[in-house]
Coordinates of C-alpha atoms and ligand atoms in Angstrom, one line a residue:
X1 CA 19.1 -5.9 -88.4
X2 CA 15.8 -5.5 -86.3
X3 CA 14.1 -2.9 -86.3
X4 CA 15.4 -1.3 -83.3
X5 CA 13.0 0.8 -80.5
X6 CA 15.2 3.7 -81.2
X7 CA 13.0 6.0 -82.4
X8 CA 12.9 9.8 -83.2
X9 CA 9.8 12.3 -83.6
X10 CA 10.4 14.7 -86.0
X11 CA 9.4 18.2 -85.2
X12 CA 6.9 18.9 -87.0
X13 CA 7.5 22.3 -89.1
X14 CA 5.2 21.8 -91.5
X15 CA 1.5 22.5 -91.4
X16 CA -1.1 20.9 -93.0
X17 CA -4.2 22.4 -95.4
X18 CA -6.5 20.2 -92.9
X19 CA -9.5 20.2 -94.4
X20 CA -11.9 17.8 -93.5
X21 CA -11.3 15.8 -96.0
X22 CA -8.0 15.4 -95.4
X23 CA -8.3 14.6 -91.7
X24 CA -8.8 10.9 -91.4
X25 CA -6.0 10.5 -93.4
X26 CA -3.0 9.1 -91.5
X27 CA 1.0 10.1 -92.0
X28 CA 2.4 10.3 -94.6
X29 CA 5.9 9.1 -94.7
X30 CA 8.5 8.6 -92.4
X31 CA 10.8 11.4 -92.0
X32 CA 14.3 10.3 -91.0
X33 CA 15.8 12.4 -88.8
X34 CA 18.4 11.5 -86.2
X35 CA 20.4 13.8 -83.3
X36 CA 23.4 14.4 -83.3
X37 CA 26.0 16.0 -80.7
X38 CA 26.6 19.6 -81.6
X39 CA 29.4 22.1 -80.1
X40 CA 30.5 25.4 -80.9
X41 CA 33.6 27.7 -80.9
X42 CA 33.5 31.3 -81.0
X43 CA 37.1 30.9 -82.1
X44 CA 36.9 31.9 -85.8
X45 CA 35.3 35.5 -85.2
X46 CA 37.7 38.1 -86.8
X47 CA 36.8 40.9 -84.5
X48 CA 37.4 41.8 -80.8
X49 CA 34.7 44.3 -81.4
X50 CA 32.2 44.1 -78.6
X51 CA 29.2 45.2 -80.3
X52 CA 26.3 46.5 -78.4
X53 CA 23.5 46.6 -80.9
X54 CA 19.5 47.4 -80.6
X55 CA 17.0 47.2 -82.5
X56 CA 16.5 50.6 -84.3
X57 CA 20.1 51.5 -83.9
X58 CA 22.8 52.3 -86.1
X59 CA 22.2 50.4 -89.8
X60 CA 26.2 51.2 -90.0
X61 CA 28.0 49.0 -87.5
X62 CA 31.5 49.0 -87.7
X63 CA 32.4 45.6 -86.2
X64 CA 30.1 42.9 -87.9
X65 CA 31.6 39.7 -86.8
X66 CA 31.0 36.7 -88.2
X67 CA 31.8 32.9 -86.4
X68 CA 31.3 29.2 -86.5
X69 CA 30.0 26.4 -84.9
X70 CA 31.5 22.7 -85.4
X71 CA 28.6 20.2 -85.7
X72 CA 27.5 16.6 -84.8
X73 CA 25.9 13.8 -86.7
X74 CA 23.9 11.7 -84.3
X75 CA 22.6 8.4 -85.6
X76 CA 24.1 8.3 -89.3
X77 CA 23.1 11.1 -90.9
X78 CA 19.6 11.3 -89.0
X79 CA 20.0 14.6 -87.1
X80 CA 22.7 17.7 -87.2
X81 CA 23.1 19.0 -84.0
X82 CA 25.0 22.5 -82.8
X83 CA 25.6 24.1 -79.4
X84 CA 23.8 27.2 -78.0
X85 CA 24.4 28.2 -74.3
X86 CA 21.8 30.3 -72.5
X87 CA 21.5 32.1 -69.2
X88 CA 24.1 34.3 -67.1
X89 CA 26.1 32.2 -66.2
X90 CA 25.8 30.6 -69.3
X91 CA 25.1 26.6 -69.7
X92 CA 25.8 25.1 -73.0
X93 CA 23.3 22.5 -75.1
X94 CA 23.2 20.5 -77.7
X95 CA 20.0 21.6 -80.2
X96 CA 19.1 20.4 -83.9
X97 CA 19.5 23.0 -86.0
X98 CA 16.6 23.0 -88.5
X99 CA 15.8 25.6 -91.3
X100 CA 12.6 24.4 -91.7
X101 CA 10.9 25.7 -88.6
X102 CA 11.3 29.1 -86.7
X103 CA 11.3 28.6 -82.8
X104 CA 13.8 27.6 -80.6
X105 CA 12.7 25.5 -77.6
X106 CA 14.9 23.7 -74.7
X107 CA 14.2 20.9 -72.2
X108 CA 13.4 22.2 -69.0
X109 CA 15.0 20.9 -65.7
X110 CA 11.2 20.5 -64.4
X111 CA 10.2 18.2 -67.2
X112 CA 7.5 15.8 -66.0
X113 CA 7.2 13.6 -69.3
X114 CA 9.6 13.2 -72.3
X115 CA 12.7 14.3 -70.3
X116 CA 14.7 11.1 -70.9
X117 CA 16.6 8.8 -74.5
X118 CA 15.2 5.8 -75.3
X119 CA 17.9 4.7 -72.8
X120 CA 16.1 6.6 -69.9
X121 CA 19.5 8.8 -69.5
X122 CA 17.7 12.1 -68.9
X123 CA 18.8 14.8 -71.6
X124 CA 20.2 17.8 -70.4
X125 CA 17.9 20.3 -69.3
X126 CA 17.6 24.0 -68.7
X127 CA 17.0 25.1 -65.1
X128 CA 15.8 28.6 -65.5
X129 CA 16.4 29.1 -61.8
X130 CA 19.8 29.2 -61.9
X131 CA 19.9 32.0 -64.7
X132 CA 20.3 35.3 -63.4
X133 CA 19.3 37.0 -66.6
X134 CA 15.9 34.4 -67.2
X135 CA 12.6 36.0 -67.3
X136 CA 9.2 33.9 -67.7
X137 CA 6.8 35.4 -70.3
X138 CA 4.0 33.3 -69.1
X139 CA 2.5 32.4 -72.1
X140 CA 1.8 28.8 -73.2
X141 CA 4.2 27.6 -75.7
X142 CA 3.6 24.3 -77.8
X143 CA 5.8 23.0 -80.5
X144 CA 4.2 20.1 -82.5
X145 CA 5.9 17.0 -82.9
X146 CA 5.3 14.0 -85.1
X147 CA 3.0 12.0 -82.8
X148 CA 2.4 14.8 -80.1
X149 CA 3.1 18.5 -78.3
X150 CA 5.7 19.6 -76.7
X151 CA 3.9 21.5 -73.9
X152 CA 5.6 24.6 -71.3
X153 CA 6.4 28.1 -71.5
X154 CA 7.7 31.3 -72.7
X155 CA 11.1 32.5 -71.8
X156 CA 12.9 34.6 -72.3
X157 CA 16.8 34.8 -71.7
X158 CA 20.2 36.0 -73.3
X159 CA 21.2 32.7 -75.8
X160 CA 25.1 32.4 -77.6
X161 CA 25.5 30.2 -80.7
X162 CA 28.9 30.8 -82.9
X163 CA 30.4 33.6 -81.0
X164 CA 26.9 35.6 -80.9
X165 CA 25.1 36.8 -78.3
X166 CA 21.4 37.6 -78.2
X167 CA 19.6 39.4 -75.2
X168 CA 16.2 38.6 -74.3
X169 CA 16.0 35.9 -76.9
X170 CA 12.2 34.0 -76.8
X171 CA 12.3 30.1 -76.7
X172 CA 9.8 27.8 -75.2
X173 CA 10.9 26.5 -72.2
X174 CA 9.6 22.6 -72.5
X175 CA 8.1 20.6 -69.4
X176 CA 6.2 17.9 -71.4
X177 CA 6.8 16.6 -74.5
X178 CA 6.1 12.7 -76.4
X179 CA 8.4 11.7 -78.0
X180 CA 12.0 10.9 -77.9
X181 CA 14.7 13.2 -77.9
X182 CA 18.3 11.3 -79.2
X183 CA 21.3 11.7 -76.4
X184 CA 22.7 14.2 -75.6
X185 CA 20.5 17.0 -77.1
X186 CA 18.1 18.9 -75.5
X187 CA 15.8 21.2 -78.0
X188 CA 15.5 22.6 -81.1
X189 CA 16.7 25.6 -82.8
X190 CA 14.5 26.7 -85.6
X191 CA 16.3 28.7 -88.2
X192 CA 13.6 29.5 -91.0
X193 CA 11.3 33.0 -91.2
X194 CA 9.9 34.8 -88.2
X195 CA 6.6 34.5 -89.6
X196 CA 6.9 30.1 -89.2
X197 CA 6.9 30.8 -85.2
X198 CA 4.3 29.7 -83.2
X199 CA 5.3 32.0 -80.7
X200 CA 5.3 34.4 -82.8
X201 CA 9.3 35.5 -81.8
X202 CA 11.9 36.4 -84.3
X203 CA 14.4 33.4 -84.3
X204 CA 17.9 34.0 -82.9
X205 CA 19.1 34.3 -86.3
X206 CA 17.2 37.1 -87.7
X207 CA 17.9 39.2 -84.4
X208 CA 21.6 38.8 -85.4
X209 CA 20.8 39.5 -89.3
X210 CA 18.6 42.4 -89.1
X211 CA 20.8 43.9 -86.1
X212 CA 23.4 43.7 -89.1
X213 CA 26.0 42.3 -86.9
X214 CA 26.8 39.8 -89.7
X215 CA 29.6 40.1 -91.9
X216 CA 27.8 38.9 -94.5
X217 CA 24.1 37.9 -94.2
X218 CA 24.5 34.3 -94.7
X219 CA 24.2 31.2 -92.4
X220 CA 26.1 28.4 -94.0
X221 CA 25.9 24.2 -94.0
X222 CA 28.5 21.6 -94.5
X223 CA 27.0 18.3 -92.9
X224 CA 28.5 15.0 -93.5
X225 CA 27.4 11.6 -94.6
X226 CA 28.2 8.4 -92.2
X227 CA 25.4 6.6 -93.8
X228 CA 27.8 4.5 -95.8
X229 CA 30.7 4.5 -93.8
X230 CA 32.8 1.5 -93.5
X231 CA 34.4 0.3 -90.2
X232 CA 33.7 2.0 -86.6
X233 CA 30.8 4.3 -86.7
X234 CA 29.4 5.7 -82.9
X235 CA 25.8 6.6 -82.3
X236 CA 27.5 10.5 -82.5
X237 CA 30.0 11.5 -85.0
X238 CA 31.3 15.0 -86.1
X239 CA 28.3 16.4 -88.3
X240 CA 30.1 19.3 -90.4
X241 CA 29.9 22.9 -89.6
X242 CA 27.5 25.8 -89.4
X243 CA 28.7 29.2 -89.8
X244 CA 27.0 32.5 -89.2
X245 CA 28.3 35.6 -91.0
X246 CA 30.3 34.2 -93.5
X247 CA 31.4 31.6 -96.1
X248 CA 34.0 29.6 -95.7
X249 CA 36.0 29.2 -98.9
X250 CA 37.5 26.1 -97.6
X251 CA 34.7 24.1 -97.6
X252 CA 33.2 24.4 -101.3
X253 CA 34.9 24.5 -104.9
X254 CA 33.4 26.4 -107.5
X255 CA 30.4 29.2 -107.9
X256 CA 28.0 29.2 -105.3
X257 CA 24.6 28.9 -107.0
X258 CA 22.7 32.1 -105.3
X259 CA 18.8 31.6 -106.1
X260 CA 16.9 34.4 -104.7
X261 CA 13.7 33.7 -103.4
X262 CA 10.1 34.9 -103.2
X263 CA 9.8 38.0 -101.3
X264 CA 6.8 39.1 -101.3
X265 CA 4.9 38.2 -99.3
X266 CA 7.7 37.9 -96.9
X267 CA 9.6 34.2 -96.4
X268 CA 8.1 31.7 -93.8
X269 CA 10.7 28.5 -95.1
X270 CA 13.5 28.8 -97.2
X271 CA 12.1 28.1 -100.3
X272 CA 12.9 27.0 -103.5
X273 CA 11.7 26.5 -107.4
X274 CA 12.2 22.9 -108.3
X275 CA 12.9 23.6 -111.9
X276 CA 14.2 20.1 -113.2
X277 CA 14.6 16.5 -111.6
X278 CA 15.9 13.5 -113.2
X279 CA 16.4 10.2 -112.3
X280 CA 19.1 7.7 -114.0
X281 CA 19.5 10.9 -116.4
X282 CA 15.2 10.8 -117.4
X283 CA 13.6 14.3 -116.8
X284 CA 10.5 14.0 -114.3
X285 CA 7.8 16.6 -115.4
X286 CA 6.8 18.8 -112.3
X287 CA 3.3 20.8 -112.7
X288 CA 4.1 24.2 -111.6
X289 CA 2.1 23.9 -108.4
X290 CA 4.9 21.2 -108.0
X291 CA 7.9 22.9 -107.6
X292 CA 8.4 24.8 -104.6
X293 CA 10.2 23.3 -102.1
X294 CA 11.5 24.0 -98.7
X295 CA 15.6 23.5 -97.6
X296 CA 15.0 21.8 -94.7
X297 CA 18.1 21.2 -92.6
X298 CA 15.8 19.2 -89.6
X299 CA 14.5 16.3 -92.2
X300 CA 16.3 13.6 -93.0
X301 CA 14.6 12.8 -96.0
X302 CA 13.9 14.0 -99.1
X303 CA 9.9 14.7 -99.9
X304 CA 7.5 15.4 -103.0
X305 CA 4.8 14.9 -104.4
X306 CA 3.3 11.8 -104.4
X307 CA 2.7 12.0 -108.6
X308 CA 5.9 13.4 -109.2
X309 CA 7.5 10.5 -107.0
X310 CA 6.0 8.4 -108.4
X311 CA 7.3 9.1 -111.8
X312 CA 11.0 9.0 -110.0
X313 CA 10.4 5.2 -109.3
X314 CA 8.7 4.6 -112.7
X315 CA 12.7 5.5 -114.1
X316 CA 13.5 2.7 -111.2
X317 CA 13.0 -1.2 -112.9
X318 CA 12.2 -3.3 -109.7
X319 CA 11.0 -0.3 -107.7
X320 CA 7.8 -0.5 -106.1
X321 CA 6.0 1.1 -103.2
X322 CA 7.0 -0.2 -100.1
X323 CA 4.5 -2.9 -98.6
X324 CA 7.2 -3.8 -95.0
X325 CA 5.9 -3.3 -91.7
X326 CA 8.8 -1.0 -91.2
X327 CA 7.9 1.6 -93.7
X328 CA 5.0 4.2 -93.9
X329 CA 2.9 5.1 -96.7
X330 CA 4.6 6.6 -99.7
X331 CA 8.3 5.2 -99.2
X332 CA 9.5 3.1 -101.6
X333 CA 12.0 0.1 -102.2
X334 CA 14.3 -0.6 -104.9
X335 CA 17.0 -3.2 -106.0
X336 CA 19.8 -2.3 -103.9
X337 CA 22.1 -3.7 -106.9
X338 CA 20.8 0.0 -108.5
X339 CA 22.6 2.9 -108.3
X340 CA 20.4 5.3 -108.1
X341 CA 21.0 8.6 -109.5
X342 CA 19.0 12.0 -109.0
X343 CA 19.6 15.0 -109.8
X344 CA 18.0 18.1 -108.6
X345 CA 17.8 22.1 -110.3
X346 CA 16.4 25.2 -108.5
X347 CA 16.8 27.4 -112.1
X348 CA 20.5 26.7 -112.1
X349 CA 23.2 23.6 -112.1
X350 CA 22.1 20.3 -111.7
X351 CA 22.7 18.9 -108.1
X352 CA 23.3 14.9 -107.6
X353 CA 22.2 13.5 -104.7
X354 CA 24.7 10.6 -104.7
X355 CA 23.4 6.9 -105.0
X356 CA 24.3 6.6 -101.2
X357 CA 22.3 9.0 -99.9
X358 CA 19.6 7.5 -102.2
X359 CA 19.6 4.1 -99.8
X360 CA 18.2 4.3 -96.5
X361 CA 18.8 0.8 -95.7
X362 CA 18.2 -2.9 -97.3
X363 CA 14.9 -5.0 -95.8
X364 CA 16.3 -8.1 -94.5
X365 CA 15.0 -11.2 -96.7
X366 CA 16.3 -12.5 -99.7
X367 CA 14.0 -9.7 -101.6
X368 CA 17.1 -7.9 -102.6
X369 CA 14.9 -4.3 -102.0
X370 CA 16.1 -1.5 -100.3
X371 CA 14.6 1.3 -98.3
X372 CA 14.7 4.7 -100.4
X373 CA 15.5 8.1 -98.4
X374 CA 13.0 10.0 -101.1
X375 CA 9.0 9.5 -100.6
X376 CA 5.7 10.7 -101.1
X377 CA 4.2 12.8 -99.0
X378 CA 0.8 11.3 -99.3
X379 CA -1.5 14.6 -96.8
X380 CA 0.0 17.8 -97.9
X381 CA 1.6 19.1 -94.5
X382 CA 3.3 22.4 -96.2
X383 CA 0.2 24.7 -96.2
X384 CA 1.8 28.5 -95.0
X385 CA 2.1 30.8 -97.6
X386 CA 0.9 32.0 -100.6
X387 CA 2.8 29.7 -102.8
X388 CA 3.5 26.6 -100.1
X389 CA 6.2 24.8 -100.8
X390 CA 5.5 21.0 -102.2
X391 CA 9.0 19.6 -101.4
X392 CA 11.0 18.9 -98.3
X393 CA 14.6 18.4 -99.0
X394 CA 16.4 17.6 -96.3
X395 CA 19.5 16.0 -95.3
X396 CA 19.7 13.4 -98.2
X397 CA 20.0 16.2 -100.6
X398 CA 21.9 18.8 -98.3
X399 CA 25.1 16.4 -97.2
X400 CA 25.8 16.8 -101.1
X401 CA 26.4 20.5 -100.7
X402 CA 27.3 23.7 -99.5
X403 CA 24.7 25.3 -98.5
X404 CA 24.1 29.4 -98.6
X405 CA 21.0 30.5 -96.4
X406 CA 21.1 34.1 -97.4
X407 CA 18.9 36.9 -95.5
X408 CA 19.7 39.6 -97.7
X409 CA 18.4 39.4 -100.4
X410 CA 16.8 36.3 -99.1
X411 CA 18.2 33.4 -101.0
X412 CA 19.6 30.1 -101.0
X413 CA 22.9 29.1 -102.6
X414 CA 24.4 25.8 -103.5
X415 CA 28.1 24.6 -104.2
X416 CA 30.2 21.8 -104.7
X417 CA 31.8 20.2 -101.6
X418 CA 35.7 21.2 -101.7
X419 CA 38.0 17.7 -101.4
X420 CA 38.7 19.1 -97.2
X421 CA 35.1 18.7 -97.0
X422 CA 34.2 15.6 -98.9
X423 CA 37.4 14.2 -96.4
X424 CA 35.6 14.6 -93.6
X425 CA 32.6 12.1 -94.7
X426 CA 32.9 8.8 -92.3
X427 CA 35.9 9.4 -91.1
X428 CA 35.1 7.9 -87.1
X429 CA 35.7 10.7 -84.5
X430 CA 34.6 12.6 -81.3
X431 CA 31.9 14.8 -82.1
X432 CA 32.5 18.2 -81.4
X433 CA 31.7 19.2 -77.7
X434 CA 30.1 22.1 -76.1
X435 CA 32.0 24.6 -75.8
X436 CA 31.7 28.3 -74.0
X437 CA 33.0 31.0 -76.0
X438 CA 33.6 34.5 -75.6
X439 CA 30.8 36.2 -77.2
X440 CA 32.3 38.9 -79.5
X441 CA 28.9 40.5 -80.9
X442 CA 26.2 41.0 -78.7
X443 CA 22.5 42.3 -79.7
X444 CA 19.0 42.5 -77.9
X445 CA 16.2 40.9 -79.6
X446 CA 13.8 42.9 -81.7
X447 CA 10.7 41.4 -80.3
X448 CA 9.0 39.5 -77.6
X449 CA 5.8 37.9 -76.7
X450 CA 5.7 41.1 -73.9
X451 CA 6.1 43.8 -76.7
X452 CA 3.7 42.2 -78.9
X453 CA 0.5 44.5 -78.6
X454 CA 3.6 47.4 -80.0
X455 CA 4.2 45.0 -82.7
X456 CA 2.9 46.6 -86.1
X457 CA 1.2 43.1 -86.9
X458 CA -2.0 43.6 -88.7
X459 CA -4.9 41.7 -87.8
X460 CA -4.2 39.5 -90.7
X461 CA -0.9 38.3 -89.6
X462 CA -2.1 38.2 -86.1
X463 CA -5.1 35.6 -87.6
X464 CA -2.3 33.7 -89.6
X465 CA -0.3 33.3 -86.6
X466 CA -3.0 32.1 -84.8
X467 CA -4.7 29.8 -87.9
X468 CA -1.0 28.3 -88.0
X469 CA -0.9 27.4 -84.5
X470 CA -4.0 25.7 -84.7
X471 CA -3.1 24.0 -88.2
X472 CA -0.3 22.7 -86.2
X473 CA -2.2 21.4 -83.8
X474 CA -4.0 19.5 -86.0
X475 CA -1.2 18.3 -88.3
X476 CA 0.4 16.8 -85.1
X477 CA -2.2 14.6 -85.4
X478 CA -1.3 13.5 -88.8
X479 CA 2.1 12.3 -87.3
X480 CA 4.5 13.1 -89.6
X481 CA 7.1 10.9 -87.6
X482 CA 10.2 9.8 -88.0
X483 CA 11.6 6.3 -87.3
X484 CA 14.9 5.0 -87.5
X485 CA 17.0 2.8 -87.0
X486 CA 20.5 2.7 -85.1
X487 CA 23.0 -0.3 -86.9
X488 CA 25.9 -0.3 -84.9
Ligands
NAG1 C1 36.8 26.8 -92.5 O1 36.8 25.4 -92.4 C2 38.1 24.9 -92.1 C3 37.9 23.4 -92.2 O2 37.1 22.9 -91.2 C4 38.6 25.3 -90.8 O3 39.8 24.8 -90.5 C5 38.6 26.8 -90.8 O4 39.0 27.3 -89.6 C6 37.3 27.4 -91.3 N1 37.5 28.9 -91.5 C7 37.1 29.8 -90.6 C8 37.4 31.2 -91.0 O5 36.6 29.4 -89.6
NAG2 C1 6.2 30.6 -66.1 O1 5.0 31.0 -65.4 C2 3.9 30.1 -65.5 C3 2.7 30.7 -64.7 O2 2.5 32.0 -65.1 C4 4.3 28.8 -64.9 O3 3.3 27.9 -65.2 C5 5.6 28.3 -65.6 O4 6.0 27.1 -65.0 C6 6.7 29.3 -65.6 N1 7.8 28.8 -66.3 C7 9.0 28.8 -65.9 C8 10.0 28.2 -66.8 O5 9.3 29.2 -64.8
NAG3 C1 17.0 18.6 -117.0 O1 18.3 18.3 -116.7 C2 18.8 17.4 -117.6 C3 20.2 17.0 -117.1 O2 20.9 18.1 -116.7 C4 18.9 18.0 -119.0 O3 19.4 17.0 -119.9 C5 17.5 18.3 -119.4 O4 17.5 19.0 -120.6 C6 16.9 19.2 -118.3 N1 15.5 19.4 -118.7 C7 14.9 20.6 -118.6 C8 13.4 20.7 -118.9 O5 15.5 21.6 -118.3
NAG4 C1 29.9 6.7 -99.7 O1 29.2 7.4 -100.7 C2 30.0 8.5 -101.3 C3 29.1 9.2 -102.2 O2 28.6 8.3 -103.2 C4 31.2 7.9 -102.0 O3 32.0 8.9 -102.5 C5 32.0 7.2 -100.9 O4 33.1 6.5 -101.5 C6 31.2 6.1 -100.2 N1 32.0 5.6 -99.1 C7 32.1 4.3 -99.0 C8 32.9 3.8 -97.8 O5 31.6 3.5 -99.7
NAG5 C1 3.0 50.9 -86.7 O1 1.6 51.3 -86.8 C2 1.4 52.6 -86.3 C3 -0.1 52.9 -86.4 O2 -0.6 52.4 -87.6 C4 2.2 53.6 -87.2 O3 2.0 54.9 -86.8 C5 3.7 53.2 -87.1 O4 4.4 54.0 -88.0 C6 3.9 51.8 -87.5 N1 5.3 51.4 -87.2 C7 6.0 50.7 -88.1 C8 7.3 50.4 -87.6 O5 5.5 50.3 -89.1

């Protein structure tokens, strides 16, 4: 197994405390991301209601809808996909969904650099010329990657995702970008806290929450593991399912685990309190500047610490950090004859990250060490917030749950996979494909680049915004990439 040139940027949604200091520092660890094919189907919503919602209108709707959106799995396990469709008429794409950053941002049909897989098949692109409804905001946007920018513009344009529909919804509208995109998708859509976006927009999802056309104020994530999967596994596999506006009861077993979060001051990631962390059934002591931690649907990997990790592979016999070409500081290997158990608790039950998720993938020599999917993070990236989170857990923690992104209160819940979702796991099939659905709730977005002088932002959030950007911009030089490897 070679190390194959397939290889992935992770956006990068964090931002790093760059002092000086830190600067010459390189990377950190490789976070593992892949793409996957996403679709969606409006099918589920409950309600014919058509609801016409602005911001400032009725806090009493009637007709909250709720719907779903089946997902993909691109390069086991590596990226989670959904569709979104934009423009009148509407075109659908394929975009990682990632609750650890907060803008969306697609391909556009004029991209000079970037615009192609590391097959050269050109992704699909947006061509804002044939929208009806597109309006350029003509403001730069930039969305940091792992080794570089994604560079273009402001739009603005009506987006769908699950049965939704948002009116003048903000996105970048990207014409340059390094870094490779995986087949098949074409952007990003960021699903954490309005006050994460570097363009400053509120993110599709919290137009559709604070419009209240929800059902219930909860976006939901069932994604599936192909990692160990036996037999016939494709680049793109069916990745789970998204929902917005509900919870399906089909998909966990059990109490969902609600932990509310930080309010105040108000949520940039979906955050959590790390309360207790045991390997092979040992308790790792976290320092209480140690436990927060975002929910990061867009990493692959889990993330901590590097003192804290470090005590995880001190539980490890044989464990050591990892000295191959292939890996970056602050992964580690193990024996792969250990089955490695970890368990994870945000002040309620204990979650198990399951000893397959625990592998990334075995070095090939006679060494008998594997790759581990939890690292270091060796620069402290997370730096937004008063309290910023120390943790990244991504998909290696998340494909053992249900997960509940509340927005009211603001919280996130776990559960136990039900056995229909668990049966879903490897089980070789067409990934879901984009769809166009008949949008049953319809709202305009609360805010634009356009309305921003109205905006009651106070100096000090317009100096975070703008320190955050350029944090950004720095951190993308840090390179928090992602590399991975395809094994057919
Ligand atoms: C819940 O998930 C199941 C399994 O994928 C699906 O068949 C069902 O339609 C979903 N429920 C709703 C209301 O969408
Ligand atoms: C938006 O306008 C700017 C100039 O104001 C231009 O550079 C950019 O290409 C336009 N973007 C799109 C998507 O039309
Ligand atoms: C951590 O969890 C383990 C396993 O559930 C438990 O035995 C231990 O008492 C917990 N430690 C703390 C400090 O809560
Ligand atoms: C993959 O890992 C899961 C979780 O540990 C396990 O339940 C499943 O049986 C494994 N699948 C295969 C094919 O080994
Ligand atoms: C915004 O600020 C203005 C001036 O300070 C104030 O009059 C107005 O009520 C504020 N609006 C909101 C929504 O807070």
């Amino acid at each position: 197994m070679a190390l194959n040139p397939f290889v992935f940027l992770t956006f990068l949604n964090v931002v790093t405390c760059a002092s000086a200091s830190h600067m010459p520092q390189r990377l950190t660890l490789q976070l593992l991301r892949q793409p996957r094919s996403q679709e969606w189907d409006s099918r589920s919503l409950r309600s014919v209601e058509h609801l016409k919602l602005k911001y400032g209108g009725s806090r009493d709707i009637k007709g909250r809808a709720s719907g779903i959106n089946l997902l993909g799995n691109s390069q086991l396990d590596s990226d989670y996909y959904g569709s979104i469709a934009v423009g009148t008429p509407p075109v659908s794409y394929n975009v990682i969904l990632d609750t650890g950053s907060s803008d969306l941002w697609l391909l556009s049909s004029s991209c000079t650099q970037g615009c192609a897989d590391s097959n050269g098949n050109l992704l699909p692109s947006l061509d804002t010329s044939s929208s009806a409804s597109f309006k350029n905001i003509s403001s730069a946007f930039q969305v940091p990657y792992g080794t570089g920018m994604a560079y273009g513009s402001l739009g603005q344009d009506t987006v769908q995702m699950a049965g939704f529909q948002v009116a003048e919804q903000n996105f970048g509208v990207v014409t340059s970008q390094e870094g490779v995109l995986p087949s098949s998708l074409s952007g990003l859509m960021g699903l954490a806290w309005e006050g994460l976006s570097t363009s400053q927009s509120t993110p599709l999802w919290q137009n559709l929450a604070s419009s209240r056309a929800w059902t219930d104020p909860v976006m939901t994530f069932q994604l599936t593991r192909f990692g160990n999967a036996t037999g016939n596994v494709k680049p793109l596999e069916p990745g789970g399912q998204f929902t917005m506006g509900f919870i399906n009861k089909s998909m966990y077993t059990g109490q969902i685990d609600h932990q509310n979060m930080q309010t105040s001051p108000a949520p940039l990631y979906w955050t959590l309190s790390v309360t207790n962390l045991t390997v092979q059934g040992e308790s790792i002591s976290l320092a209480t500047t140690e436990q927060t931690a975002a929910i990061d649907t867009g990493t692959t990997l889990v993330a901590g610490p590097a003192d804290a990790v470090s005590q995880i592979y001190a539980n490890i016999p044989g464990s050591q950090p990892c000295t191959y070409s292939q890996c970056t500081q602050g992964q580690y290997t193990y024996p792969c004859s250990t089955a490695v158990q970890v368990t994870i608790s945000f002040g309620g039950p204990a979650w198990a990250i399951s000893p397959a998720d625990f592998l990334f993938e075995p070095i090939q020599d006679t060494s008998g060490q594997c790759i581990a999917n939890i690292g270091a993070i060796i620069v402290s990236p997370l730096s937004l917030g008063s309290n910023p989170p120390a943790w990244i857990i991504g998909d290696t923690f998340l494909k053992n749950v249900y997960s509940v992104f509340r927005y009211d209160p603001p919280s996130v819940g776990f559960a136990a996979l039900s056995t229909a979702a668990l049966a879903m796991n490897g089980i070789d099939a067409s990934p879901p494909s984009a769809t166009m659905g008949i949008p049953l709730a319809i709202v305009t977005a609360t805010s634009s680049s356009s309305d921003m002088s109205q905006r009651n932002g106070s100096s000090n959030d317009n100096l975070r915004h703008k320190k955050s950007l350029l944090v950004l911009l720095l951190s993308a030089f840090l390179s928090w990439f992602v590399l991975f490897e395809y094994r057919p």
